[in-house]
Coordinates of C-alpha atoms in Angstrom, one line a residue:
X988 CA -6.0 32.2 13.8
X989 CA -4.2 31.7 10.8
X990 CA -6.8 30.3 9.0
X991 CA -10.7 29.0 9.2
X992 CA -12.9 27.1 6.7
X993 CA -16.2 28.9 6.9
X994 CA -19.4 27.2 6.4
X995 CA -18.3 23.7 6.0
X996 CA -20.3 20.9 6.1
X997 CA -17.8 18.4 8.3
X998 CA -17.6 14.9 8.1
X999 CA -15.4 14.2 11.1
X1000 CA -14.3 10.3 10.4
X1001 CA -16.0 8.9 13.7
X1002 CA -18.6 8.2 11.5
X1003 CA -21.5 10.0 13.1
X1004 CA -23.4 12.7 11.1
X1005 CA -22.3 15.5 9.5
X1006 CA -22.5 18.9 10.8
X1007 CA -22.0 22.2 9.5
X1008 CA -19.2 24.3 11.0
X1009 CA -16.7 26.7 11.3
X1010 CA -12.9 25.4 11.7
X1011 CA -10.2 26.9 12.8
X1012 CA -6.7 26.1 11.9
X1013 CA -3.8 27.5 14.2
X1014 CA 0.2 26.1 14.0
X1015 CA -0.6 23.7 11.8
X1016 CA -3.5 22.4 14.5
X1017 CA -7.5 22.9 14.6
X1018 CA -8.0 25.2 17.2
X1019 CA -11.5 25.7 17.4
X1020 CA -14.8 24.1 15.5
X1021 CA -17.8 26.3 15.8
X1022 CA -21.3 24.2 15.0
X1023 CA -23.9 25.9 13.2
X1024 CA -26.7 27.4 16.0
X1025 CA -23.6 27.2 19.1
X1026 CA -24.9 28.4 21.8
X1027 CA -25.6 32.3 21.8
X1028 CA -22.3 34.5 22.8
X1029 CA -20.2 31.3 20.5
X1030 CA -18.6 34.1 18.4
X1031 CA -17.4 32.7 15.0
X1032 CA -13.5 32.0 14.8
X1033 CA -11.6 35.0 12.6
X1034 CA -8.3 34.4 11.1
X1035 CA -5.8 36.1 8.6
X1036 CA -7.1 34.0 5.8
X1037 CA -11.1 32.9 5.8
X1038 CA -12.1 29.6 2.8
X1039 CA -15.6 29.9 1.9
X1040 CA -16.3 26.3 1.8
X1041 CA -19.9 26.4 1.5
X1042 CA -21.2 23.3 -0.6
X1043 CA -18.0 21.3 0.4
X1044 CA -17.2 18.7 3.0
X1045 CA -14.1 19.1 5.2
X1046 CA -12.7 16.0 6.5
X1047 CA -9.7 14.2 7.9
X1048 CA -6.6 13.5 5.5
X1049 CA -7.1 10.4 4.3
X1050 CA -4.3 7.4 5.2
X1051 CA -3.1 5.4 2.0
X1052 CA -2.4 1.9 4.2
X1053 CA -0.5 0.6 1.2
X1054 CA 1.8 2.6 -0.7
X1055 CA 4.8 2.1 -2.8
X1056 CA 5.9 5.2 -2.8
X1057 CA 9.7 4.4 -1.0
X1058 CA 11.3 6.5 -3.8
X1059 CA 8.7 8.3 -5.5
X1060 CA 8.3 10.3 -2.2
X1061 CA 12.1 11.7 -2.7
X1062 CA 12.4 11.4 -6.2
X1063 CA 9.4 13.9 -6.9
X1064 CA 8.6 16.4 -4.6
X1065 CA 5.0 17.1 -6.3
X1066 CA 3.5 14.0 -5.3
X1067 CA 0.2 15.2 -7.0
X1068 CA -0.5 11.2 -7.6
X1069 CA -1.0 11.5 -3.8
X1070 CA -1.6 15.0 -2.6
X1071 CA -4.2 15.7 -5.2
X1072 CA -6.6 12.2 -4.1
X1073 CA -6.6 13.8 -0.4
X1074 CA -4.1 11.7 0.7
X1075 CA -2.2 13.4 3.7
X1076 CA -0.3 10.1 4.9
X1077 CA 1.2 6.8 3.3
X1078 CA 2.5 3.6 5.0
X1079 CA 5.6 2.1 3.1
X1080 CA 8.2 -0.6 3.2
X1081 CA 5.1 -2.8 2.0
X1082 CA 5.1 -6.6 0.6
X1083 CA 8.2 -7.3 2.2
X1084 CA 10.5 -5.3 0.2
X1085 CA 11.9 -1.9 0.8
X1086 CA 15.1 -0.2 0.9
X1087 CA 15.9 -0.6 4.8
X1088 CA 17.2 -2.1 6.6
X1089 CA 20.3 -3.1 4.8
X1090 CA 23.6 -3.2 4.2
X1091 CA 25.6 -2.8 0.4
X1092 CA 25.1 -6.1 -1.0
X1093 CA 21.2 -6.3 0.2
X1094 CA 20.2 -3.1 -0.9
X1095 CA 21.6 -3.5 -4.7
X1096 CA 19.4 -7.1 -4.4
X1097 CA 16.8 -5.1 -3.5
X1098 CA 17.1 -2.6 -5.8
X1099 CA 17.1 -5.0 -8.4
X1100 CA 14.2 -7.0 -7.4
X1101 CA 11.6 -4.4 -7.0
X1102 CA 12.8 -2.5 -10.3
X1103 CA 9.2 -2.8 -11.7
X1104 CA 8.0 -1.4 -8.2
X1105 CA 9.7 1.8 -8.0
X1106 CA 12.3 2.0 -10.7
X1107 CA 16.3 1.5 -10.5
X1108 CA 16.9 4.0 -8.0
X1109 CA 19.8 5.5 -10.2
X1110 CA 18.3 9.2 -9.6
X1111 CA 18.6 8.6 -5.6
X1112 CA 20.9 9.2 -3.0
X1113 CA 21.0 6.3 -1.2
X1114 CA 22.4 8.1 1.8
X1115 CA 21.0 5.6 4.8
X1116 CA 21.3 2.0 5.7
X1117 CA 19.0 2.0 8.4
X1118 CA 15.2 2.9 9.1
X1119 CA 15.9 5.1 11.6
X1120 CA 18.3 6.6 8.5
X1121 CA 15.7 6.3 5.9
X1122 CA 13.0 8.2 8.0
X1123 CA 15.3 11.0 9.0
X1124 CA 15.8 11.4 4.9
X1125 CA 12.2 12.0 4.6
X1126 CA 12.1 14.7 7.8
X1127 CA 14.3 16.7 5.2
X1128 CA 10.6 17.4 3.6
X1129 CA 8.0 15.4 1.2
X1130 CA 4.7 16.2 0.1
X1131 CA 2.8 13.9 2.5
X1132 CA 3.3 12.2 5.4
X1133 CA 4.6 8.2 5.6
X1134 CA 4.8 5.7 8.2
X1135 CA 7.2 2.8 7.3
X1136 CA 7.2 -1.4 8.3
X1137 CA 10.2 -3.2 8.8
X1138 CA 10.3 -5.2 5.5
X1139 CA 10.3 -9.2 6.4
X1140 CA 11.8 -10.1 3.1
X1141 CA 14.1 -7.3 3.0
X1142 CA 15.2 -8.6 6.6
X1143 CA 15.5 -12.1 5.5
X1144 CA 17.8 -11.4 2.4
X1145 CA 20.2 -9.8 4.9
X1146 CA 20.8 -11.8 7.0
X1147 CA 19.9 -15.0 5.2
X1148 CA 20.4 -14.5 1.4
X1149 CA 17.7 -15.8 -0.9
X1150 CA 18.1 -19.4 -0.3
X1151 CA 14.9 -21.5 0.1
X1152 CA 15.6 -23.1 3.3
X1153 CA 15.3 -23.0 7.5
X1154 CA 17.1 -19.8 9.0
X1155 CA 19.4 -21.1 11.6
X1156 CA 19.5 -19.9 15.1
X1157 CA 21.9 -17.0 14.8
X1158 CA 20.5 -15.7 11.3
X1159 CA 17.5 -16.3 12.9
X1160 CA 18.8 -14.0 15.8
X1161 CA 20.3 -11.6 13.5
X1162 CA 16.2 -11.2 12.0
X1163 CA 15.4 -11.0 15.4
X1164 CA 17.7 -7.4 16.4
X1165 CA 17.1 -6.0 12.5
X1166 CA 13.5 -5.9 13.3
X1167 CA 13.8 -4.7 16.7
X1168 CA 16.1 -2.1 15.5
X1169 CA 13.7 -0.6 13.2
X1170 CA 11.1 -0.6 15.5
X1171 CA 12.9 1.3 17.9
X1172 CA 13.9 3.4 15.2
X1173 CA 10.3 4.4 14.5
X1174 CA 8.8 1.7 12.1
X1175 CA 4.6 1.2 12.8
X1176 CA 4.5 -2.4 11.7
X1177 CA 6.8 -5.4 10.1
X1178 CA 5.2 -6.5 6.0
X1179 CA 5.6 -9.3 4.5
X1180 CA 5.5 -10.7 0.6
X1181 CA 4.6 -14.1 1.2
X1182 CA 4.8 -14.9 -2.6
X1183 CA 7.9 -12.6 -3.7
X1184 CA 11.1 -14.3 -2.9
X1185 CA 13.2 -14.2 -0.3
X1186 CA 10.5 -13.3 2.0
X1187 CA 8.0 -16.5 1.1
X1188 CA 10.9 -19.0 2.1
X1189 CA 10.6 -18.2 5.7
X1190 CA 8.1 -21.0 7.5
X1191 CA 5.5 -19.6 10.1
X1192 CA 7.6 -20.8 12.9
X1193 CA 10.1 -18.2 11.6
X1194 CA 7.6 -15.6 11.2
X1195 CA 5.6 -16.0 14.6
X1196 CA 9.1 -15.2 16.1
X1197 CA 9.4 -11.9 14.0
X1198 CA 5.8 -11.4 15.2
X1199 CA 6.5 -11.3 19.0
X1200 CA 9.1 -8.7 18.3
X1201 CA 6.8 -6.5 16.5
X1202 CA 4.4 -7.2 19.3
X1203 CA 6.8 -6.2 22.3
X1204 CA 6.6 -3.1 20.8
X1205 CA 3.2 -2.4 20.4
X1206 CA 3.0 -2.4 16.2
X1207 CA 0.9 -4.9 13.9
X1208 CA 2.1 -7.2 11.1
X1209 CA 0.8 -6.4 7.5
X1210 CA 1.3 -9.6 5.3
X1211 CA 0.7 -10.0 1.8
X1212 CA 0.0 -13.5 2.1
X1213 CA 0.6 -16.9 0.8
X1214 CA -2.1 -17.1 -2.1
X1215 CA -5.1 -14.8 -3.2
X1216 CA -6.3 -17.5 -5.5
X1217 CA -6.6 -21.4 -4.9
X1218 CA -6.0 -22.0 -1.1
X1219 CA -6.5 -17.9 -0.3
X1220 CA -9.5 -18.9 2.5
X1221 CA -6.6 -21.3 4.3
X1222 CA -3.9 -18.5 3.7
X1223 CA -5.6 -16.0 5.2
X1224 CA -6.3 -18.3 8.3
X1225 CA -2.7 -18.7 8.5
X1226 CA -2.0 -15.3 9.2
X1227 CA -5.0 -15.4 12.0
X1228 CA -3.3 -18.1 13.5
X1229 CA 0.0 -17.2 13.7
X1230 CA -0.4 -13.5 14.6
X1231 CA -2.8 -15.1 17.0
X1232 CA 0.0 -17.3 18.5
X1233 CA 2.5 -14.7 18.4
X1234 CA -0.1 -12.0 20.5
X1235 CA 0.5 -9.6 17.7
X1236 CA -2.2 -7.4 16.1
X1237 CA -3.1 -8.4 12.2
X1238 CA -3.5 -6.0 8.8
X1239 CA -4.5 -8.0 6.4
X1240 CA -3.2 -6.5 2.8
X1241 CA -4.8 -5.5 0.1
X1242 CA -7.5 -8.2 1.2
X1243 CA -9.0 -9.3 -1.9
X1244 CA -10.7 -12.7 -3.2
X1245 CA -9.3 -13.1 -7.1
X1246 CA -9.5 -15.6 -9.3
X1247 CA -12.1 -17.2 -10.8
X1248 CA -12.2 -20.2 -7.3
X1249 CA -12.8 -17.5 -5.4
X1250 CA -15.5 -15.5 -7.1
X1251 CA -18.9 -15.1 -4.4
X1252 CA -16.2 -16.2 -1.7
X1253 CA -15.7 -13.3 -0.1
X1254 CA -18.6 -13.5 2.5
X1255 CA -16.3 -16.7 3.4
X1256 CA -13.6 -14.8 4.3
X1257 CA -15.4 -12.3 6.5
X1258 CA -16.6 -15.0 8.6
X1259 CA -13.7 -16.1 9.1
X1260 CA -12.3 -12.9 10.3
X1261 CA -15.8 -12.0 12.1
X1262 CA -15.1 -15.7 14.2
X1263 CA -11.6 -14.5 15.1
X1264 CA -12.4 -10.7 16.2
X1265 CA -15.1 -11.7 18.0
X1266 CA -12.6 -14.6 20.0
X1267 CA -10.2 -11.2 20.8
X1268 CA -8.0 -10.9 17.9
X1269 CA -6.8 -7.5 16.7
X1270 CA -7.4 -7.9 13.3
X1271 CA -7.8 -5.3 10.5
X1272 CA -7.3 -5.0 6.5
X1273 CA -7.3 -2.7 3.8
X1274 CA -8.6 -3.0 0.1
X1275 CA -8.6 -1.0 -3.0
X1276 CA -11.5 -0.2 -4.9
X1277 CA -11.0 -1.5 -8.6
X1278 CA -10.7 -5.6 -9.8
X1279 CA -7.5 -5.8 -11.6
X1280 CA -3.9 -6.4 -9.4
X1281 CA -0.8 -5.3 -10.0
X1282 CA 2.4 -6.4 -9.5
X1283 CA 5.9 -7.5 -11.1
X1284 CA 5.9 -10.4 -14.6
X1285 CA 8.8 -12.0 -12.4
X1286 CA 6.4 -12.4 -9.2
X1287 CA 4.4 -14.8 -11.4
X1288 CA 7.0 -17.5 -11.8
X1289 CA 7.7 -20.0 -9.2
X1290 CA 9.3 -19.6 -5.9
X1291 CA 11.6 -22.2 -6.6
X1292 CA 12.7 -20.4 -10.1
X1293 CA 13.9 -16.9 -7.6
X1294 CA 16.3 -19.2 -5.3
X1295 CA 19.5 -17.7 -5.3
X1296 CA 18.3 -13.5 -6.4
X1297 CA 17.6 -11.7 -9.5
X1298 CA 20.8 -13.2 -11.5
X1299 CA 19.7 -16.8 -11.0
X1300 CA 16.6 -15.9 -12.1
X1301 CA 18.1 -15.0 -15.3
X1302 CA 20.5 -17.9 -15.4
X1303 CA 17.0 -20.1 -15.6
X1304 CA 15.3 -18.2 -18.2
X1305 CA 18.2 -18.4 -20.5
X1306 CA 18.3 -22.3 -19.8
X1307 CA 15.8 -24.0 -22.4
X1308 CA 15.0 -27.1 -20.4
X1309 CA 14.6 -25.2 -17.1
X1310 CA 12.4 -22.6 -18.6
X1311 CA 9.9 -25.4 -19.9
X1312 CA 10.2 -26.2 -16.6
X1313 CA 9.0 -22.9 -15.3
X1314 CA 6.3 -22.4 -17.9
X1315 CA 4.7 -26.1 -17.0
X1316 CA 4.5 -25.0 -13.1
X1317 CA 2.5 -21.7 -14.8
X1318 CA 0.4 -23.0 -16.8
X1319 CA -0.4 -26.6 -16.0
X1320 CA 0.3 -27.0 -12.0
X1321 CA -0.5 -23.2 -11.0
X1322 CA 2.7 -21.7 -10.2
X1323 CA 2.8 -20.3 -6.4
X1324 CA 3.9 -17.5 -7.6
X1325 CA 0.6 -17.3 -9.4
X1326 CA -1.5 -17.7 -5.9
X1327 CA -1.3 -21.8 -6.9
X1328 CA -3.6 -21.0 -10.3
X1329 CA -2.6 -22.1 -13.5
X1330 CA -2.1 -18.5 -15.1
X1331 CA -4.4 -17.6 -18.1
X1332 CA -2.0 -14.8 -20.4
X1333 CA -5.1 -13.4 -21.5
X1334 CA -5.5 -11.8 -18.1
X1335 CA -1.7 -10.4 -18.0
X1336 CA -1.5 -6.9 -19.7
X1337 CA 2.1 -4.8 -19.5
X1338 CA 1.6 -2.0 -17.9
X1339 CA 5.3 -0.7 -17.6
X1340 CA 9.2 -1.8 -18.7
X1341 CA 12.7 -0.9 -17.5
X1342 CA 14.1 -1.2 -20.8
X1343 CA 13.3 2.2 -23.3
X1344 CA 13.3 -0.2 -26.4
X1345 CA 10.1 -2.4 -24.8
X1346 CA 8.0 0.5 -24.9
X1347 CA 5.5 -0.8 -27.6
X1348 CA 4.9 -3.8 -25.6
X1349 CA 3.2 -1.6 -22.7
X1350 CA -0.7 -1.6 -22.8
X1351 CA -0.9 -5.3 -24.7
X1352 CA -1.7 -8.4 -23.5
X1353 CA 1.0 -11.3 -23.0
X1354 CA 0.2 -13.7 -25.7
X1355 CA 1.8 -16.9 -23.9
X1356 CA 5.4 -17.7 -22.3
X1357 CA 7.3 -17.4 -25.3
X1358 CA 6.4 -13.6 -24.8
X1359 CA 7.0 -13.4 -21.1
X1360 CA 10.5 -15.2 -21.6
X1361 CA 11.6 -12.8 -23.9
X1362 CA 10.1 -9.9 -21.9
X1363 CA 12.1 -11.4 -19.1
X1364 CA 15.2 -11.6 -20.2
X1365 CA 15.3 -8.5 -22.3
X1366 CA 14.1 -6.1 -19.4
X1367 CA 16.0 -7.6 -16.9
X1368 CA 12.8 -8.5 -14.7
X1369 CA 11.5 -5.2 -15.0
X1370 CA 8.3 -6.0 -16.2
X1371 CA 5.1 -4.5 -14.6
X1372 CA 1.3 -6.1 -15.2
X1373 CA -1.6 -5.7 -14.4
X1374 CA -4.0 -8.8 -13.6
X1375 CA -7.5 -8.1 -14.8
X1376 CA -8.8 -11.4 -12.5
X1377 CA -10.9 -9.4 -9.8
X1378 CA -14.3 -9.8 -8.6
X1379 CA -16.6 -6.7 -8.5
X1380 CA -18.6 -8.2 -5.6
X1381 CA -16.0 -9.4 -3.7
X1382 CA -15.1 -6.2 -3.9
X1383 CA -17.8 -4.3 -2.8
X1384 CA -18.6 -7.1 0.3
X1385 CA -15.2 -6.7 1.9
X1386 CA -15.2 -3.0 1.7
X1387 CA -18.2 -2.9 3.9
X1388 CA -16.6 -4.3 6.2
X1389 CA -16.3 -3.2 10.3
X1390 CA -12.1 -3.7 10.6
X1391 CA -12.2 -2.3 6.5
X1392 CA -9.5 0.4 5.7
X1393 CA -8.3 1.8 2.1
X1394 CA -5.1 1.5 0.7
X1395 CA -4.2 1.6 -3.2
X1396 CA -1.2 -0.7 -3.6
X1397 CA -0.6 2.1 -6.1
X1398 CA 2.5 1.4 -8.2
X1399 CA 4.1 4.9 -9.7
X1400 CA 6.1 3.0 -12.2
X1401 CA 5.8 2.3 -15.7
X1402 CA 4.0 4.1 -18.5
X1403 CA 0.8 2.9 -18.1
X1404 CA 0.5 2.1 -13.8
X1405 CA -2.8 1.0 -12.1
X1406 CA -5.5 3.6 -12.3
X1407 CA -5.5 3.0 -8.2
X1408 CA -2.2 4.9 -7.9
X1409 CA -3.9 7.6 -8.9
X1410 CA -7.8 7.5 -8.1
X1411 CA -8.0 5.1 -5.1
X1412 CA -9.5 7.6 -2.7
X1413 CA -11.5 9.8 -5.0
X1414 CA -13.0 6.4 -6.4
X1415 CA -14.1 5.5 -3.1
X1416 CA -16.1 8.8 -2.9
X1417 CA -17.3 9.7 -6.5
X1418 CA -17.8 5.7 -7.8
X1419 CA -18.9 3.5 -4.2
X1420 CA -20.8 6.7 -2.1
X1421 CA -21.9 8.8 -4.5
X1422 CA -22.9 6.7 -7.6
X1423 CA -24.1 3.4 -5.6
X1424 CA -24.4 4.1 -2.4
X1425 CA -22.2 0.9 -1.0
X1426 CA -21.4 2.9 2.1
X1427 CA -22.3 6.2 3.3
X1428 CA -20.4 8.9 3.1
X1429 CA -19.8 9.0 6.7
X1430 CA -19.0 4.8 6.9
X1431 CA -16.9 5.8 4.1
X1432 CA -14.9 9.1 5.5
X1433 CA -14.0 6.6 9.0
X1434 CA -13.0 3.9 6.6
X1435 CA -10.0 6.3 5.2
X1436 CA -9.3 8.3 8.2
X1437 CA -9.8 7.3 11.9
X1438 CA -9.7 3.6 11.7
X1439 CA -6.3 3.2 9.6
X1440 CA -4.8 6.0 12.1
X1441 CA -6.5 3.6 14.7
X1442 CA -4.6 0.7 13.7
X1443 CA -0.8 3.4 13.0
X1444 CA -1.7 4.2 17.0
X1445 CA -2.0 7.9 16.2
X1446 CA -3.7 9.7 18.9
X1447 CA -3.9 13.3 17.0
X1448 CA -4.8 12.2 13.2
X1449 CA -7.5 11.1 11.8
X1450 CA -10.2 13.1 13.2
X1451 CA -11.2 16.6 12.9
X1452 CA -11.2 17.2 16.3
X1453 CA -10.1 20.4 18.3
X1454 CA -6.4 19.4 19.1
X1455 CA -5.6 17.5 16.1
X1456 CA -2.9 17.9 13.5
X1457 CA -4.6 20.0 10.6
X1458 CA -4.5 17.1 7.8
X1459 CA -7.6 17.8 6.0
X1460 CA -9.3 17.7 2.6
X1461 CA -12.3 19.9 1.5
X1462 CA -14.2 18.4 -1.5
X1463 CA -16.8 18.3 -3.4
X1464 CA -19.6 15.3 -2.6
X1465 CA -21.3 16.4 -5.8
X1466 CA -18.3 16.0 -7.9
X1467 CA -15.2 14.3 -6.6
X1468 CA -13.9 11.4 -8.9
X1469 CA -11.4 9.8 -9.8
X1470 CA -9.8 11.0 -13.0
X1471 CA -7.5 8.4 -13.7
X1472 CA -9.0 5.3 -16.0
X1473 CA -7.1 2.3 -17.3
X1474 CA -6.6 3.9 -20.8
X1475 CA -5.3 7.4 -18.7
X1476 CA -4.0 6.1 -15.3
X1477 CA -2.1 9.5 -14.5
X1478 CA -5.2 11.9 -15.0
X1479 CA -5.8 13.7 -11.7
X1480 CA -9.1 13.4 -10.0
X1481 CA -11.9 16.0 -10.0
X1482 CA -13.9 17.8 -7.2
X1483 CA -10.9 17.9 -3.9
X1484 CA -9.9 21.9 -4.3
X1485 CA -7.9 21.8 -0.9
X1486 CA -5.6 19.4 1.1
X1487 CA -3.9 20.0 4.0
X1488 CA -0.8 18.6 5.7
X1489 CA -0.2 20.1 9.0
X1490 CA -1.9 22.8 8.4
X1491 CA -0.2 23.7 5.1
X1492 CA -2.2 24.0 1.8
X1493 CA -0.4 21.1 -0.4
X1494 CA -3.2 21.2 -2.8
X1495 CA -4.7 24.9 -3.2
X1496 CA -7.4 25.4 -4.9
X1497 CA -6.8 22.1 -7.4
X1498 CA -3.5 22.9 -7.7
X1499 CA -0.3 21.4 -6.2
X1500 CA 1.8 23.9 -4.2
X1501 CA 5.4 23.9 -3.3
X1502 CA 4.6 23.1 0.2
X1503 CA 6.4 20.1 1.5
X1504 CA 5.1 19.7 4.4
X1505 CA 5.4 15.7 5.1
X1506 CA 7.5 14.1 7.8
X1507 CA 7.9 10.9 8.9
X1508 CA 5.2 9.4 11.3
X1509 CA 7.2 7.1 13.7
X1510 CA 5.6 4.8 16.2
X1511 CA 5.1 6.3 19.5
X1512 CA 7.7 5.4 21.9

């Protein structure tokens, strides 16, 4: 064997007990798990290289189910924002917006729309166009695997634009093959951004169509949906309904209950979703575990203010009467940009520009819209936040959920990013099993391993099973944390001395290797 774990105590993501084991890694596969007390003549495994992982757990790799890390996955190989939480596979083109497919003119929109997500791109080779394209650049080697979705929004501006209005039948056609495409091509899923334009312009008519696509071949539509604040309860029964109407399977992301409307609410929500599985829907959802969001200053404004792409944006801004306009839909209406609540500044801190000579403004809070406006304008829409208007238990009621999953909506951008890009998976472990004992550590382990590779219809991940792809991460139950804190969001977490991907030590030890050992994950044909 080329390698066995000796003495581990296994958590093996079905959620059953633990056992302690032997586990034996050969081509980049478990080969053989020996339980403690196996039957007499069971000799233990030998291999070139033997761990002594007494005191830790082994378990599967866990499965980010919303990442944003399109670029940061090729622009830096180390990765250890990822590889050091355990993480041994991320799914992309999230929110609607990603970097294929396209064409020239949609991909420097897109660029310049999600600047705040994942940076200019400058540094990157922007050598495909397609998804098929875009996964075969990451075959040439990253850190950790990734599974991608077809990007609605992305999809829309191509063949559309970013004008608020009814796609007609051939654009709608055109939507119709670009999806298709990049399922064939290997894409899990379709996402949308239901409040980022161009994506939240398309009516559910439009996007139950997208839907049967996705479902012809087999994959599940992951919307970021039309409001998490007022109306959230009826915009998550949208996306029941639709997906429901379309006879394609539902991931709900990053499935929180913010604002102050919603706070206690959440139990409302999981009856909703508890009345629809139980009627036969395929429905799952992923959450992170902290309160604050994170997204984009723009993504704030309203939808109407987008119309037309990043340089009408601008245009409106610079326009005194039409940005009074804007900043009475924020604050006095509730912009839906602003999940229909009238946005409180208090709650909006800068947690990253484009523009070097902003730097000072990162880490404060927005003191009005005379600030945003010039932020704006100045950084060219650049302008991460974070929104400190969570609930701790809504938090805590949704991730106890049956269909629950974990994903960090981790942004890499930005001098001061959420702590979640960083400590999603470690938080889950040290904070919500260890320190108070939401889940089990067991309930927990399934949660980030073999129901997201469940829902990504992966028949070898997920498990530590005899057979399986060796992704696995040995830690510590006793210490494993997350490092990274709102006043030191890039401090890597404590207690995870080993990850593997395919059977390669990424993390060794605590440290990152030079292994790059990720590929694409492409739905199975």
């Amino acid at each position: 064997m080329d390698l066995v774990f000796r003495d581990a105590e296994v958590v093996d993501g079905t959620g059953g007990a633990s056992y302690r084991a032997d586990v034996a890694i050969d081509g980049g596969r478990i080969a053989t798990i020996v339980k403690e007390g196996a039957a007499a003549g069971c000799q233990r495994p030998t291999a070139r290289r033997v761990v002594d992982a007494e005191g830790l757990v082994l378990s599967p790799g866990f499965i980010d189910m919303h990442a944003h890390s399109d670029l940061a996955l090729l622009r830096d190989p180390d990765h250890s924002a990822k590889a050091a939480q355990g993480v041994t596979l991320e799914v992309l083109g999230q929110d609607g917006l990603s970097y294929a497919p396209v064409d020239d003119r949609t991909l420097a929109e897109v660029r310049r729309a999600i600047t705040g997500w994942n940076g200019s791109g400058d540094d990157i080779d922007f050598d495909w166009r397609t998804v098929g394209e875009y996964l075969d650049r990451l075959d040439r080697g990253i850190a950790v695997n990734a599974a991608y979705l077809v990007p609605q929004g992305t999809v829309r501006m191509y063949a559309v634009g970013w004008d608020d209005r009814p796609a007609t039948e051939s654009e709608l056609d055109h939507m119709r093959r670009l999806v298709a495409e990049g399922m064939e091509q290997g894409a899990v899923g379709m996402s949308s951004g239901l409040t980022y334009t161009p994506g939240m312009y398309a009516k559910d008519a439009e996007l139950t169509e997208l839907c049967r696509v996705v479902a012809g071949y087999g994959g599940y539509y992951c919307p970021h949906h039309r409001s998490y604040g007022a109306g959230a309860l009826e915009a998550y029964e949208e996306m029941v309904r639709l997906t429901r109407d379309a006879g394609c399977a539902l991931h709900l992301a990053h499935a929180t209950m913010n604002f102050g409307v919603n706070e206690g609410r959440a139990p409302e929500l999981l009856a909703l979703l508890d009345e629809a599985l139980d009627a036969g829907s395929d429905i799952s959802l992923d959450t992170y575990p902290y309160t604050p969001g994170c997204t984009t200053l723009v993504a704030v404004l309203p939808s109407w203010a987008s119309e037309g792409g990043p340089e009408a944006v601008l245009a409106r801004l610079r326009d005194d009467g039409t940005a009074e306009r804007i900043r009475h839909h924020l604050e006095v209406i509730g912009s839906d940009g602003c999940h229909g609540v009238p946005v409180d500044w208090d709650t909006i801190e800068i947690s990253g520009v484009s523009e070097g000579t902003l730097t000072d403004w990162v880490g404060r809070r927005v003191d009005g819209w005379a600030t945003a406006r010039r932020l704006l304008l100045e950084d060219r829409l650049g302008t991460t936040i974070l929104q400190h208007v969570g609930h701790e238990e809504n938090v805590r009621t949704i991730m106890r959920h049956r269909v629950h999953t974990g994903g960090s909506d981790g942004i890499l951008q930005g001098l001061k990013p959420h702590p979640r890009a960083y400590g999603t998976f470690p938080q889950y472990l040290g904070r919500y099993v260890r320190e108070l004992g939401v889940l089990t550590l067991e309930d927990c382990v399934a949660h980030l391993t073999s129901r997201p590779a469940a829902r990504l219809g992966l028949t070898d991940r997920g498990l530590v099973r005899e057979g399986h792809r060796a992704d696995l991460v040995l830690f510590d139950p006793e210490t494993v944390g997350a490092g990274a804190t709102y006043a030191s969001p890039r401090t890597l977490p404590t207690g995870i001395p080993h990850v593997l991907v395919d059977g390669e030590f990424v993390m060794e030890d605590g440290r990152r290797t030079s292994a790059l050992a990720g590929r694409s994950v492409r739905r199975a044909r």
